Amino acid sequence: MSKRQENVLLSMWVVSLAATMGSLYFSEIRGYVPCELCWIQRIFMYPLVIIIGVAYVQKNVRIAATTMIFAIIGGCISLYHYGIQKLAFLADSAPACGQVPCTGQYINWLGFITIPFLALIAFTSIAGLSIYLWKTLKEEK
């Protein structure tokens, strides 16, 4: 494994850890109750901290396909969640999400940064870095 691949794995781990800690901060410290779509996004983000952390320790870049799948699925959910928060035609048809509506916005920094947007940025970053790692593996063969 090259130093560049090692740095990419470390970057992916830092992004997943920051996203996980951020979601726990919002729910456990700020007291924001996650909606169902937030929980689903967490299901795809939280394991990445462990998966990427183990891959980094083992110097295993072959994990790229797994992290790419997790990040793409989680990113699609985040994109949909962000869409129902910001686009009226999606918000009107949004399904009921249990106790907390998925259209709710606990934060709205600069008029567009919401919690699903932050998750989308994290998933997109991890997916992009995973694709890069995957391509470097293909080039080595």
mmCIF file of C-alpha atoms in Angstrom, residues 34-111:
data_model
loop_
_atom_site.group_PDB
_atom_site.id
_atom_site.type_symbol
_atom_site.label_atom_id
_atom_site.label_comp_id
_atom_site.label_asym_id
_atom_site.label_seq_id
_atom_site.Cartn_x
_atom_site.Cartn_y
_atom_site.Cartn_z
ATOM 1 C CA PRO A 34 -33.514 12.130 14.962
ATOM 2 C CA CYS A 35 -36.244 11.387 12.447
ATOM 3 C CA GLU A 36 -36.466 7.985 10.755
ATOM 4 C CA LEU A 37 -34.437 9.066 7.731
ATOM 5 C CA CYS A 38 -31.715 10.347 10.076
ATOM 6 C CA TRP A 39 -31.617 6.940 11.734
ATOM 7 C CA ILE A 40 -31.261 5.216 8.370
ATOM 8 C CA GLN A 41 -28.383 7.544 7.460
ATOM 9 C CA ARG A 42 -26.728 6.677 10.773
ATOM 10 C CA ILE A 43 -27.065 2.968 9.950
ATOM 11 C CA PHE A 44 -24.866 3.586 6.904
ATOM 12 C CA MET A 45 -22.391 6.013 8.552
ATOM 13 C CA TYR A 46 -21.635 4.495 11.955
ATOM 14 C CA PRO A 47 -20.240 1.165 10.671
ATOM 15 C CA LEU A 48 -17.887 3.079 8.367
ATOM 16 C CA VAL A 49 -15.932 4.335 11.384
ATOM 17 C CA ILE A 50 -15.144 0.759 12.386
ATOM 18 C CA ILE A 51 -14.772 -0.656 8.858
ATOM 19 C CA ILE A 52 -12.406 2.091 7.696
ATOM 20 C CA GLY A 53 -10.552 2.142 11.020
ATOM 21 C CA VAL A 54 -9.833 -1.582 10.800
ATOM 22 C CA ALA A 55 -8.870 -1.250 7.125
ATOM 23 C CA TYR A 56 -6.446 1.562 8.014
ATOM 24 C CA VAL A 57 -4.799 -0.485 10.774
ATOM 25 C CA GLN A 58 -4.551 -3.518 8.468
ATOM 26 C CA LYS A 59 -3.395 -1.348 5.539
ATOM 27 C CA ASN A 60 -6.205 -2.851 3.472
ATOM 28 C CA VAL A 61 -7.292 -0.659 0.562
ATOM 29 C CA ARG A 62 -9.445 -3.476 -0.830
ATOM 30 C CA ILE A 63 -12.163 -2.202 1.497
ATOM 31 C CA ALA A 64 -12.885 0.537 -1.084
ATOM 32 C CA ALA A 65 -15.753 -1.370 -2.726
ATOM 33 C CA THR A 66 -17.520 -1.856 0.610
ATOM 34 C CA THR A 67 -17.110 1.743 1.725
ATOM 35 C CA MET A 68 -18.221 2.948 -1.704
ATOM 36 C CA ILE A 69 -21.473 0.973 -1.451
ATOM 37 C CA PHE A 70 -22.207 2.199 2.081
ATOM 38 C CA ALA A 71 -21.450 5.807 1.100
ATOM 39 C CA ILE A 72 -23.494 5.776 -2.109
ATOM 40 C CA ILE A 73 -26.568 4.287 -0.437
ATOM 41 C CA GLY A 74 -26.243 6.619 2.558
ATOM 42 C CA GLY A 75 -25.665 9.562 0.226
ATOM 43 C CA CYS A 76 -28.816 8.791 -1.757
ATOM 44 C CA ILE A 77 -30.837 8.730 1.459
ATOM 45 C CA SER A 78 -29.233 12.016 2.556
ATOM 46 C CA LEU A 79 -29.977 13.597 -0.822
ATOM 47 C CA TYR A 80 -33.624 12.541 -0.632
ATOM 48 C CA HIS A 81 -33.858 13.773 2.968
ATOM 49 C CA TYR A 82 -32.319 17.112 2.027
ATOM 50 C CA GLY A 83 -34.695 17.318 -0.926
ATOM 51 C CA ILE A 84 -37.805 16.878 1.207
ATOM 52 C CA GLN A 85 -36.506 19.613 3.501
ATOM 53 C CA LYS A 86 -35.764 22.131 0.763
ATOM 54 C CA LEU A 87 -38.008 21.346 -2.221
ATOM 55 C CA ALA A 88 -41.708 22.082 -1.792
ATOM 56 C CA PHE A 89 -42.916 19.463 -4.278
ATOM 57 C CA LEU A 90 -40.989 16.744 -2.399
ATOM 58 C CA ALA A 91 -42.001 18.049 1.025
ATOM 59 C CA ASP A 92 -45.676 17.894 0.084
ATOM 60 C CA SER A 93 -45.403 14.224 -0.815
ATOM 61 C CA ALA A 94 -43.011 13.290 2.011
ATOM 62 C CA PRO A 95 -44.107 10.292 4.022
ATOM 63 C CA ALA A 96 -44.924 10.655 7.687
ATOM 64 C CA CYS A 97 -41.765 9.930 9.618
ATOM 65 C CA GLY A 98 -42.958 8.940 13.067
ATOM 66 C CA GLN A 99 -42.624 11.275 16.052
ATOM 67 C CA VAL A 100 -40.331 13.771 14.326
ATOM 68 C CA PRO A 101 -41.156 14.952 10.797
ATOM 69 C CA CYS A 102 -38.404 14.362 8.251
ATOM 70 C CA THR A 103 -39.105 17.797 6.792
ATOM 71 C CA GLY A 104 -38.094 19.509 10.046
ATOM 72 C CA GLN A 105 -34.861 21.496 10.159
ATOM 73 C CA TYR A 106 -33.124 21.713 13.515
ATOM 74 C CA ILE A 107 -30.366 23.780 11.937
ATOM 75 C CA ASN A 108 -30.411 25.903 8.796
ATOM 76 C CA TRP A 109 -27.039 27.599 8.585
ATOM 77 C CA LEU A 110 -26.619 30.116 5.758
ATOM 78 C CA GLY A 111 -30.075 29.138 4.509
#
